[in-house]
Short mmCIF file of C-alpha atoms (C1' of nucleotides) in Angstrom, two decimals:
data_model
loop_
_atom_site.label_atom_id
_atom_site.label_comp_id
_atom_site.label_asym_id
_atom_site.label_seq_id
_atom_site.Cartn_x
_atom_site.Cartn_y
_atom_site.Cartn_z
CA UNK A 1 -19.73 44.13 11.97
CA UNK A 2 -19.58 41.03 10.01
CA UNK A 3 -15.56 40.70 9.66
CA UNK A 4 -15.00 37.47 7.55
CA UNK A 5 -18.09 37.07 6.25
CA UNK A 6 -17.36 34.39 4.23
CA UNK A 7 -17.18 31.81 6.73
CA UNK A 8 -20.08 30.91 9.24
CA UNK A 9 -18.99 31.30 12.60
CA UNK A 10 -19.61 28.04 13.53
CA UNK A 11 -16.73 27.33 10.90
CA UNK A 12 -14.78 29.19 13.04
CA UNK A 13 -15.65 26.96 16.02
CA UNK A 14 -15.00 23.77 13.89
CA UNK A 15 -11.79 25.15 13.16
CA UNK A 16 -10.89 25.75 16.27
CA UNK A 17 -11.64 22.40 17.62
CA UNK A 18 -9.35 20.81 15.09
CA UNK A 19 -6.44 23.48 15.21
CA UNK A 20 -6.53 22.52 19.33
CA UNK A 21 -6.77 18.20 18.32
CA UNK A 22 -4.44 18.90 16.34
CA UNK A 23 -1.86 20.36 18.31
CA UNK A 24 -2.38 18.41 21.67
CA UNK A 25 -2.27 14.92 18.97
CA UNK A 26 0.83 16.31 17.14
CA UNK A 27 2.68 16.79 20.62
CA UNK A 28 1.26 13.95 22.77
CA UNK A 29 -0.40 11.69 20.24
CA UNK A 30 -3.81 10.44 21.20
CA UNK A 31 -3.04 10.31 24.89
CA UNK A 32 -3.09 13.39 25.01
CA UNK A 33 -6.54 13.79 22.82
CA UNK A 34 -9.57 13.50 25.92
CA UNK A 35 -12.57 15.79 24.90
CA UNK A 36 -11.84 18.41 27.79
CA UNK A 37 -8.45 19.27 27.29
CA UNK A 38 -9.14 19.94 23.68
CA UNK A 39 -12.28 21.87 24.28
CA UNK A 40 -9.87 23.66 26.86
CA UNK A 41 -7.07 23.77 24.61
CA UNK A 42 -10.48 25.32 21.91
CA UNK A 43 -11.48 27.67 24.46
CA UNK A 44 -14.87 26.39 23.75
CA UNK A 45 -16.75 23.14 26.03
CA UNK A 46 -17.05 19.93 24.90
CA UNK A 47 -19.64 19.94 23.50
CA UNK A 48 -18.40 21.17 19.70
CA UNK A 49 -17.01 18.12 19.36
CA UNK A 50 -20.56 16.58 19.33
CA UNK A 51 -22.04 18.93 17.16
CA UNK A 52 -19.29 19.21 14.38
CA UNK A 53 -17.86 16.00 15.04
CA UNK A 54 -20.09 13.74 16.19
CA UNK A 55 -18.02 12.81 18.85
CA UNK A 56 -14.63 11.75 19.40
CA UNK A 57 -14.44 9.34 16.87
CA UNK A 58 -15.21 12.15 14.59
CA UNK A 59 -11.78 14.03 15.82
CA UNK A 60 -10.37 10.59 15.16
CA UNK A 61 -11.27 9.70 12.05
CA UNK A 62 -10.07 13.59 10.52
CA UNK A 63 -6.89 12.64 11.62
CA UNK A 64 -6.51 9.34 10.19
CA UNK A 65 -7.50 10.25 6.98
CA UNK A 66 -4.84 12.83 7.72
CA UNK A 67 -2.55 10.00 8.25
CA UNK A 68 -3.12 8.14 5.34
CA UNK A 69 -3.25 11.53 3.33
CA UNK A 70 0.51 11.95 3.75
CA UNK A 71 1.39 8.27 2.86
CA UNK A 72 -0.44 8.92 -0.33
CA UNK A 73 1.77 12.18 -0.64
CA UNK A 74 4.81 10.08 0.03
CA UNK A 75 4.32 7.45 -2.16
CA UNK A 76 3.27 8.94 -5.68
CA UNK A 77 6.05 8.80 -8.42
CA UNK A 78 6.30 9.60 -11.95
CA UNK A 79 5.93 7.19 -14.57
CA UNK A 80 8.54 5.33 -15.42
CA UNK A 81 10.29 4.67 -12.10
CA UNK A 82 13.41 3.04 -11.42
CA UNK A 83 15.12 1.50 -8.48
CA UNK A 84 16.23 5.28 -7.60
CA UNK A 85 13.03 6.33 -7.10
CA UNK A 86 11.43 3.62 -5.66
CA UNK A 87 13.90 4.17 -2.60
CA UNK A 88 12.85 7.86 -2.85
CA UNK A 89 9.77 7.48 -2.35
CA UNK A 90 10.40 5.10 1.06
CA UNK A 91 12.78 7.63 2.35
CA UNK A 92 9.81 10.15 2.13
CA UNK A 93 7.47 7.37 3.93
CA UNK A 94 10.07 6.99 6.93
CA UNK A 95 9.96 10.55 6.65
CA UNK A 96 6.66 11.03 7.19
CA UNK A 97 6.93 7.66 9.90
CA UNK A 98 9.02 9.71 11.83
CA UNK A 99 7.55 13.18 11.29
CA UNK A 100 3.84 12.33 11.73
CA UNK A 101 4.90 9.42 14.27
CA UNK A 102 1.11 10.01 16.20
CA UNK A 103 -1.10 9.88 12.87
CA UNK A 104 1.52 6.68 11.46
CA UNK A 105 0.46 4.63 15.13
CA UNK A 106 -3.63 6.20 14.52
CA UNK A 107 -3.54 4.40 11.16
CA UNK A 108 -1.99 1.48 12.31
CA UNK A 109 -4.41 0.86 15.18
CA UNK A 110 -1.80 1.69 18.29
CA UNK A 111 -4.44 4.17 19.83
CA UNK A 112 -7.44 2.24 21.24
CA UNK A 113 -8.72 -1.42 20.52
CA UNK A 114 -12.29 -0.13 20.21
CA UNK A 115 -11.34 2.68 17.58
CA UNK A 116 -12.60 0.95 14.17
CA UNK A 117 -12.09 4.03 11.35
CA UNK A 118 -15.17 5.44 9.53
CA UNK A 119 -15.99 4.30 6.06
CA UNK A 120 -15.15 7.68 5.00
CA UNK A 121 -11.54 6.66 6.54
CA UNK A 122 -11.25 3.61 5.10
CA UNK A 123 -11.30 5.56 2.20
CA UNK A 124 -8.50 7.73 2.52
CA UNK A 125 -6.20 3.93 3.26
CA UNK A 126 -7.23 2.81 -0.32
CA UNK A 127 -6.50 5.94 -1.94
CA UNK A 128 -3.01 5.89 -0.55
CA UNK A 129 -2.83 1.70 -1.33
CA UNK A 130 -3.52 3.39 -4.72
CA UNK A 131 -0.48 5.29 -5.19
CA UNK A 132 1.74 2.60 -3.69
CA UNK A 133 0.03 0.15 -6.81
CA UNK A 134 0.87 3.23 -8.90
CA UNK A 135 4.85 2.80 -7.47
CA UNK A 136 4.28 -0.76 -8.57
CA UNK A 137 3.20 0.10 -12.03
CA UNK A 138 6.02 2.70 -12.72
CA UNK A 139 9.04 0.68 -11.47
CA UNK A 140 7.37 -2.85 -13.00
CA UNK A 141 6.98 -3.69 -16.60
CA UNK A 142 4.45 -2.79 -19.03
CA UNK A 143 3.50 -6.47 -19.02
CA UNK A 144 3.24 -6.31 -15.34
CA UNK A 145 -0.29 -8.36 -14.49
CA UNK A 146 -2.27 -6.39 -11.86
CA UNK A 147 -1.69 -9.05 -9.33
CA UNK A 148 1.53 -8.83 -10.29
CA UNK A 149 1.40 -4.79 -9.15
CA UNK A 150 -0.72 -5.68 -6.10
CA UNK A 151 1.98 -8.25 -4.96
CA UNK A 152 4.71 -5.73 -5.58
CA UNK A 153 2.94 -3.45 -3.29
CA UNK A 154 2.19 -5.17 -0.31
CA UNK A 155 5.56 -6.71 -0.27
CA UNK A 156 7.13 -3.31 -0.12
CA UNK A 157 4.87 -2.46 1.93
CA UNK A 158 4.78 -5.07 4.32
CA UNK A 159 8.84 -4.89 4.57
CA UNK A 160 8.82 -1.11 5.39
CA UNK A 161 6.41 -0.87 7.71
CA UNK A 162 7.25 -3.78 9.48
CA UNK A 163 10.45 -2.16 10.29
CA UNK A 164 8.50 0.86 11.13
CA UNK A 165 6.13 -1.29 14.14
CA UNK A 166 9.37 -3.10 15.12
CA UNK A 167 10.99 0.19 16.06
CA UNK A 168 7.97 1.19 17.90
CA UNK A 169 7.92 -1.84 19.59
CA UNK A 170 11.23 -1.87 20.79
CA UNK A 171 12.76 -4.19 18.26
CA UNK A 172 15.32 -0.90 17.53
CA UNK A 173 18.23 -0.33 19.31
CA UNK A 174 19.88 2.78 20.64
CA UNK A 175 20.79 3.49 16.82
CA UNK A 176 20.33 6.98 15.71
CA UNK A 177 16.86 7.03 12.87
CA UNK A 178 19.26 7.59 9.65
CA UNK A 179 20.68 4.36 10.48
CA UNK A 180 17.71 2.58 10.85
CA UNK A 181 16.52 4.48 7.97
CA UNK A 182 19.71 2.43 5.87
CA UNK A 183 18.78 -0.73 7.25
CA UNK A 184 15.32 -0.21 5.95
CA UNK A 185 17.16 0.38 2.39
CA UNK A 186 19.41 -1.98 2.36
CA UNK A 187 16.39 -4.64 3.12
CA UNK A 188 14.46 -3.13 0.10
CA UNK A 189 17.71 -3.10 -2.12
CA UNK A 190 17.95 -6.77 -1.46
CA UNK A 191 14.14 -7.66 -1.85
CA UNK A 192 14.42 -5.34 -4.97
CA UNK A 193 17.26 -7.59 -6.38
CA UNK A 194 15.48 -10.86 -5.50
CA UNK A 195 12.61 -9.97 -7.34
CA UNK A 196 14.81 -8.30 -10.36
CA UNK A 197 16.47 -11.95 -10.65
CA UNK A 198 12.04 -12.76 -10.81
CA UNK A 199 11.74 -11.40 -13.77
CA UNK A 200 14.66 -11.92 -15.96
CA UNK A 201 13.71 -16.09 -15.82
CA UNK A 202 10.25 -16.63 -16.75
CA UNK A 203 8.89 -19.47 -15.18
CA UNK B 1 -9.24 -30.83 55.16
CA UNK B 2 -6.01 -29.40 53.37
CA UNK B 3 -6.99 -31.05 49.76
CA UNK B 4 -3.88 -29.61 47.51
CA UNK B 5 -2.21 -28.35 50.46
CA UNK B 6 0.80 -28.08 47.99
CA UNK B 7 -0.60 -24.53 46.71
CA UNK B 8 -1.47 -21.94 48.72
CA UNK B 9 -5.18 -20.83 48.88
CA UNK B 10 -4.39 -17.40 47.54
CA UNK B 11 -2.38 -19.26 44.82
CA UNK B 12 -6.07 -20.70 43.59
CA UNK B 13 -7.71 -17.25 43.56
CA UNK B 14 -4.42 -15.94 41.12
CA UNK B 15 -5.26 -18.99 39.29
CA UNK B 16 -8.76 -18.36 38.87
CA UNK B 17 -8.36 -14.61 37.79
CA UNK B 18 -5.56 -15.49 35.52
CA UNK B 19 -7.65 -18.61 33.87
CA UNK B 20 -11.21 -16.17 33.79
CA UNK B 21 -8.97 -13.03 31.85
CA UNK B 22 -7.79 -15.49 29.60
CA UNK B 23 -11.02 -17.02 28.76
CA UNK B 24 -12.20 -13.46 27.77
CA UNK B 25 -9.07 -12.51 25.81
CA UNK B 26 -9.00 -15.27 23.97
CA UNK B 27 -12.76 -14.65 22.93
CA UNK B 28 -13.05 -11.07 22.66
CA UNK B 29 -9.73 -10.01 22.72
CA UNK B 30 -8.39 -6.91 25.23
CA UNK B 31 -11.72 -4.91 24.49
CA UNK B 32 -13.21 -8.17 26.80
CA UNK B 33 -10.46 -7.16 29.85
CA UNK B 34 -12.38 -5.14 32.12
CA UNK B 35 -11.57 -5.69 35.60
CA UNK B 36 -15.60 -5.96 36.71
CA UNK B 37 -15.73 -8.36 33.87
CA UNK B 38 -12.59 -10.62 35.05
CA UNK B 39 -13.67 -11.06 38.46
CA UNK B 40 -17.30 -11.56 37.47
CA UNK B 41 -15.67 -14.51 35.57
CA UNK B 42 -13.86 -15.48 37.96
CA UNK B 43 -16.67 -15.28 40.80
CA UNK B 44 -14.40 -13.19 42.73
CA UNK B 45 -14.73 -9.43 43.36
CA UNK B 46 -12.25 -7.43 41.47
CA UNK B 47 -9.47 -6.62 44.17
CA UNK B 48 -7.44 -9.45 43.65
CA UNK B 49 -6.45 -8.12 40.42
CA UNK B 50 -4.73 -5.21 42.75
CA UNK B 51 -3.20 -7.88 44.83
CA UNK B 52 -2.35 -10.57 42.56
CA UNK B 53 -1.32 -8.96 39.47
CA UNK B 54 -0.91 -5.33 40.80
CA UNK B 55 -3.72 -4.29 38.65
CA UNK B 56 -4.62 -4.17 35.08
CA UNK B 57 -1.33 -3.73 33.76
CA UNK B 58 -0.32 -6.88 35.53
CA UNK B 59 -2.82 -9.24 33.21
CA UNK B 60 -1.77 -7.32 30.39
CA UNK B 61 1.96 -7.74 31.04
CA UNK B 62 0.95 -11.81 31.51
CA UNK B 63 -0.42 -11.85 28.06
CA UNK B 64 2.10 -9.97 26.56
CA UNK B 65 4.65 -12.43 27.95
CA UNK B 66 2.66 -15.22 26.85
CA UNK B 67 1.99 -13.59 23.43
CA UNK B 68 6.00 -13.88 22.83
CA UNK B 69 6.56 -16.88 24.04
CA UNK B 70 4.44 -18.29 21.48
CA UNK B 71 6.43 -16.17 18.79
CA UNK B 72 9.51 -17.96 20.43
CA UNK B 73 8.07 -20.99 20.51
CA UNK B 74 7.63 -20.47 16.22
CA UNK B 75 10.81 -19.32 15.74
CA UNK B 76 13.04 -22.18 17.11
CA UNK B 77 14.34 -24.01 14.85
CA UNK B 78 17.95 -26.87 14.86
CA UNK B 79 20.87 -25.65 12.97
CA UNK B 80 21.59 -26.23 10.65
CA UNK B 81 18.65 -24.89 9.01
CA UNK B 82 17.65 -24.69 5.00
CA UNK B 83 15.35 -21.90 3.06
CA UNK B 84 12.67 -24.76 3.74
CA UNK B 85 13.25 -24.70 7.78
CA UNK B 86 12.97 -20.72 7.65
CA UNK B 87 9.54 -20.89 5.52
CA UNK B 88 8.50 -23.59 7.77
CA UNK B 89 9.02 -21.24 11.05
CA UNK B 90 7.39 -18.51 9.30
CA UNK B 91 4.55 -21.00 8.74
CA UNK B 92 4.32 -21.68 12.63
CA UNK B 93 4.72 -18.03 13.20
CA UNK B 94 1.56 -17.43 10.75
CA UNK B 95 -0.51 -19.79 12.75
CA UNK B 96 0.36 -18.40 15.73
CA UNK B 97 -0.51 -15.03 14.58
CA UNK B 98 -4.22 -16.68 13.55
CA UNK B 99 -4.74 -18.65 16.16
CA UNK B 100 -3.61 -16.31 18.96
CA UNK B 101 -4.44 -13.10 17.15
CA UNK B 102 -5.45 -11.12 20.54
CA UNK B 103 -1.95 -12.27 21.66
CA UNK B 104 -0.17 -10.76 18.37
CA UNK B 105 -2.43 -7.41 18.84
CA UNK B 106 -1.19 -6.75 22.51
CA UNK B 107 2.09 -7.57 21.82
CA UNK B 108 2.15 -5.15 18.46
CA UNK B 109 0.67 -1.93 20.60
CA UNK B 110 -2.93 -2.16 19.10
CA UNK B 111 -4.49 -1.91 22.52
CA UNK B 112 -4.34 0.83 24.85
CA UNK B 113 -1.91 3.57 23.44
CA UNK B 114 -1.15 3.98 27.64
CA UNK B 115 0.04 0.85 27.65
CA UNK B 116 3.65 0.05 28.33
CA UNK B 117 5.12 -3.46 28.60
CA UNK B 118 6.38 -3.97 31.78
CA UNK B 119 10.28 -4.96 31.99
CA UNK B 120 10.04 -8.35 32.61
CA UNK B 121 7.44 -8.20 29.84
CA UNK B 122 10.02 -6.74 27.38
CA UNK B 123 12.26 -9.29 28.14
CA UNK B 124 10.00 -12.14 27.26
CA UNK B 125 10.12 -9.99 23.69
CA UNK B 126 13.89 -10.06 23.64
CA UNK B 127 14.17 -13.89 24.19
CA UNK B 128 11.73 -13.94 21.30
CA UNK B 129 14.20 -11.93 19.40
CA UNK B 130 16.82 -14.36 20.43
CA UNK B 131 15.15 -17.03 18.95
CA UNK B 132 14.86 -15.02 15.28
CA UNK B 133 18.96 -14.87 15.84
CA UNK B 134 18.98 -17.94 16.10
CA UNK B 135 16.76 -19.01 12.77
CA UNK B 136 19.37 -16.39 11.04
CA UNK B 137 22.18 -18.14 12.58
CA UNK B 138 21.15 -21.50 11.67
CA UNK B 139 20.76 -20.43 8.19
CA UNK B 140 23.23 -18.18 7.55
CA UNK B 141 26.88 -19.42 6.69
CA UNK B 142 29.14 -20.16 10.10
CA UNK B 143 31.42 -16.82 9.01
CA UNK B 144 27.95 -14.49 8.97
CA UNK B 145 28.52 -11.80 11.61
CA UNK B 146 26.30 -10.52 14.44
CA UNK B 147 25.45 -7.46 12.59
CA UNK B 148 24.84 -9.90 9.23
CA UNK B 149 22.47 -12.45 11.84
CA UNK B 150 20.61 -9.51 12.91
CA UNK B 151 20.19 -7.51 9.55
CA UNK B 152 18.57 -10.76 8.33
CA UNK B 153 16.35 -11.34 11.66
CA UNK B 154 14.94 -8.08 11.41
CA UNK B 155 14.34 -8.14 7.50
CA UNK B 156 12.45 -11.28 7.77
CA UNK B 157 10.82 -10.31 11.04
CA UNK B 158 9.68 -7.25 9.33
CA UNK B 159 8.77 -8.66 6.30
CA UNK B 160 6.22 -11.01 7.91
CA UNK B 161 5.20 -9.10 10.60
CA UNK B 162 4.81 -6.03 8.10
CA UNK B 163 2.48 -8.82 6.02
CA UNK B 164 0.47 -9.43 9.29
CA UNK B 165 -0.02 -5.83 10.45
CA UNK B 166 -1.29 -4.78 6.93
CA UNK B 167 -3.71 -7.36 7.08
CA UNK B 168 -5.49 -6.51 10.80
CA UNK B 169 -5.93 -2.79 9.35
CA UNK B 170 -7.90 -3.28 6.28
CA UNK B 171 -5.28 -4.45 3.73
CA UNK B 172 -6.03 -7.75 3.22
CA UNK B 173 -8.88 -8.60 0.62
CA UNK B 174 -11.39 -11.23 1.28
CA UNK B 175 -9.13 -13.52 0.37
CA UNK B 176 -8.65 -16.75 2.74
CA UNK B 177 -6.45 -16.65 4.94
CA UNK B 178 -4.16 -19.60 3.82
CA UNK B 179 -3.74 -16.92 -0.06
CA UNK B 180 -2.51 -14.28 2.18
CA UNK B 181 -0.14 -17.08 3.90
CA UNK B 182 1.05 -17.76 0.62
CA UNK B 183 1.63 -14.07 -0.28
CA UNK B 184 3.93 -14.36 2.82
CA UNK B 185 6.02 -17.03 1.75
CA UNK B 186 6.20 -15.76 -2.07
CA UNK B 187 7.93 -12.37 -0.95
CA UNK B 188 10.51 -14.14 1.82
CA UNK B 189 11.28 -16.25 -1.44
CA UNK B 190 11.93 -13.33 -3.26
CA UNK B 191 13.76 -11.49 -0.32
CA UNK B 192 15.30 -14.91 0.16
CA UNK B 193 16.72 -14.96 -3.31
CA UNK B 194 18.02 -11.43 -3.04
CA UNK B 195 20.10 -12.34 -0.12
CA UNK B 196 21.18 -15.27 -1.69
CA UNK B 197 22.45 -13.11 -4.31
CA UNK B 198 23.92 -10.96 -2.15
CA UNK B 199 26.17 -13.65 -0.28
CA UNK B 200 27.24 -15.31 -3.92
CA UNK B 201 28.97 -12.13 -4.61
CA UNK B 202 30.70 -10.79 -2.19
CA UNK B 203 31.89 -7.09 -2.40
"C1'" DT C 1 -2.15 -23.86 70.32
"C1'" DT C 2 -2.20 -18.96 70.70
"C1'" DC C 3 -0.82 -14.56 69.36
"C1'" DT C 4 0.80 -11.24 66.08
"C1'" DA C 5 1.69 -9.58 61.64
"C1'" DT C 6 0.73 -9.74 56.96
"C1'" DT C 7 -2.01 -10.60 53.13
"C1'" DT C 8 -6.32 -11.13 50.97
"C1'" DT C 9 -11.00 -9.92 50.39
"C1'" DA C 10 -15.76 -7.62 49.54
"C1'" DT C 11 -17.63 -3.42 49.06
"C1'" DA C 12 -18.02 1.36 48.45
"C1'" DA C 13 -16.15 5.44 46.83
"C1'" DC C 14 -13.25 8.05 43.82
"C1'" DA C 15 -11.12 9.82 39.39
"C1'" DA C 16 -10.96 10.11 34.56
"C1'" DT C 17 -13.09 10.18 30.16
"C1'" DG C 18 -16.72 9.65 26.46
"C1'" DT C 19 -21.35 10.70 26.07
"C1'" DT C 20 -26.09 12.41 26.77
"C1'" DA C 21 -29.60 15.61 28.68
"C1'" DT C 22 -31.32 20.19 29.48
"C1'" DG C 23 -32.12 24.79 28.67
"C1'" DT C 24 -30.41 28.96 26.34
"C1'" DA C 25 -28.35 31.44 22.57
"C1'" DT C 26 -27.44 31.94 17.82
"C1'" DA C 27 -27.99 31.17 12.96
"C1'" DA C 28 -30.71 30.01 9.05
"C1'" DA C 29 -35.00 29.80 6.56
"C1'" DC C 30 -39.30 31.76 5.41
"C1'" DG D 1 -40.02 39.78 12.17
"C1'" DT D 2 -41.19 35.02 13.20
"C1'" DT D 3 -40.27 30.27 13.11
"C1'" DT D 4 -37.26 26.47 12.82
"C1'" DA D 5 -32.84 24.37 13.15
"C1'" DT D 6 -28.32 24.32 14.93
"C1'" DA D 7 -24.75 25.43 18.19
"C1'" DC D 8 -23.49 26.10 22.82
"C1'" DA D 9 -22.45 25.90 28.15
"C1'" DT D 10 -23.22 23.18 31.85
"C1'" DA D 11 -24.52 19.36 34.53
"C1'" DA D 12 -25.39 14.69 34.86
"C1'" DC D 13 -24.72 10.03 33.48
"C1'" DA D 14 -22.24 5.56 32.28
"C1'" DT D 15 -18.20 3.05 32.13
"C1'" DT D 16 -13.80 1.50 33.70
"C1'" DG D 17 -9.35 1.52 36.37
"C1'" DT D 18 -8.10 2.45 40.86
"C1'" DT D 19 -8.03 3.45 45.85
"C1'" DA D 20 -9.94 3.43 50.59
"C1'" DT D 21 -11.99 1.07 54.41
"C1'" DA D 22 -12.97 -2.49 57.40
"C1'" DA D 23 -13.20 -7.29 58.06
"C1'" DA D 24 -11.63 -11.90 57.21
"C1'" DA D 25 -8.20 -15.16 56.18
"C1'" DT D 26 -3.61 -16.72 56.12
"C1'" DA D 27 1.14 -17.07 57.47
"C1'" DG D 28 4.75 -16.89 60.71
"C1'" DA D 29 6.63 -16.70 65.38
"C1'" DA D 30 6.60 -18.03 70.10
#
DNA sequence: TTCTATTTTATAACAATGTTATGTATAAAC
DNA sequence: GTTTATACATAACATTGTTATAAAATAGAA
């Protein structure tokens, strides 16, 4: 009576350790992530999470690469890119701010002082650094210099998800997300122009 | 035998808990704030962190307070003030953000996701604020609105901050520290132009 | 100054949470 | 089928914030 066959059943318990981390993170972020109440949550005992995590930060770790999984999702464009879709793509990063609000603070180190992210997670933050150099090198100029693309990035960046920890720190008002979602735009719009006037003077 | 009868002997215990947490912090950041370790440091046992500072959360909320007054302390600057004035507050802010990094962790969230800022703790972050309304006021034209002096507090705020963040989670390079600083002050420039922009042509 | 009330204090115990130890069960390899 | 490796439940351990207890110290009133 070998029903699914295909997967060992310990794949099953794996699975079921991450299905329950999953849930309890994606409803009370990593507060809520202790190793009983998701071997509870499992219906297994802790002790999975040793054995097919290697511990917490194992549980950890799959969900920051997570994390940074869906800023690479949010951030890849098309070559060429204009303005258009430049904003496009940080709508769909506020999106994902918003929607994945738990795995955005994981990534950005509001969980636990002594959490430091595998190597294998470290990983996952370059790959999605890599599409947002890839956003640089549609919307910029053939000529563009790669520091040139690596400034772009970080600047864009640094302005959006600065306004993403300010709201979480209580820098927003009672304003409703869309709203904050326009400031956000409106900043890039006039970073976006500022460095447009950049380029049309050489120096 | 009263020597410095002007404080009360309890108020030298406070003293000595709040000067041995700070010690710690300051070396080892908030991973170094363990109550055993405080009052170990400051020869005392560890229950007059319950009655002085109501526990824990009380040292934290000290910090925190502290931690924004320094970014206050940055962000003054005289009307009227020039591009030059703003890029020499974000300077001071920089520093501050070097010199007092376990400060600018605890009072960005990347501690304890549990912890909360107390509310007098939050308001130490709002005077703060104040104090970026008032850079935007001093540099904005005397017919800017609120909503105009805050748009452009925020953007800059976010901007740097955003910078900062980026660079305690793995996106800075091994570059030195005063590079990075300059990466700061190239993008406000470039955001700075925008808005200047902006105001020349009104729509 | 004495007495009373309040606060502070050291110490031990408790609660929560990540981890390890132990022995058993299961799966994989031969 | 036997042997080896891995997974598992459970209990115990280690750490850290907090509370409980009793005693000491301090502050305030008479």
């Amino acid at each position: 009576m070998e029903v699914n066959a295909r997967k060992p059943k310990s794949q099953h318990a794996r699975q079921k350790i991450l299905s329950a981390a999953s849930k309890l993170f994606l409803k009370g972020g990593v507060e809520a992530l202790n190793v009983r109440a998701i071997a509870k949550q499992a219906g297994l005992s802790t002790i999975g999470i040793y054995s097919h995590f290697q511990g917490k930060q194992g549980i950890l770790d799959t969900l920051y690469i997570e994390g940074f999984e869906h800023v690479h999702t949010a951030a890849r464009v098309a070559k060429p890119a204009q303005r258009e879709d430049v904003l496009t793509a940080i709508k769909a990063y506020l999106r994902i701010a918003e929607e994945y609000e738990a795995h955005y603070r994981l990534i950005f180190g509001e969980v636990d002082a002594a959490y430091v992210p595998s190597t294998q997670a470290q990983a996952a933050r370059e790959k999605a650094f890599a599409s947002l150099l890839g956003l640089a090198e549609a919307y910029l100029p053939n000529d563009a210099t790669a520091q040139e693309k690596r400034s772009f990035a970080l600047d864009i960046w640094s302005l959006v998800h600065g306004y993403v920890s300010l709201a979480h720190h209580g820098l927003r008002d009672d304003s409703q997300v869309s709203r904050w979602q326009r400031q956000v735009l409106r900043a890039v719009n006039v970073y976006l122009d500022g460095h447009a006037a950049q380029q049309s003077k050489p120096d």
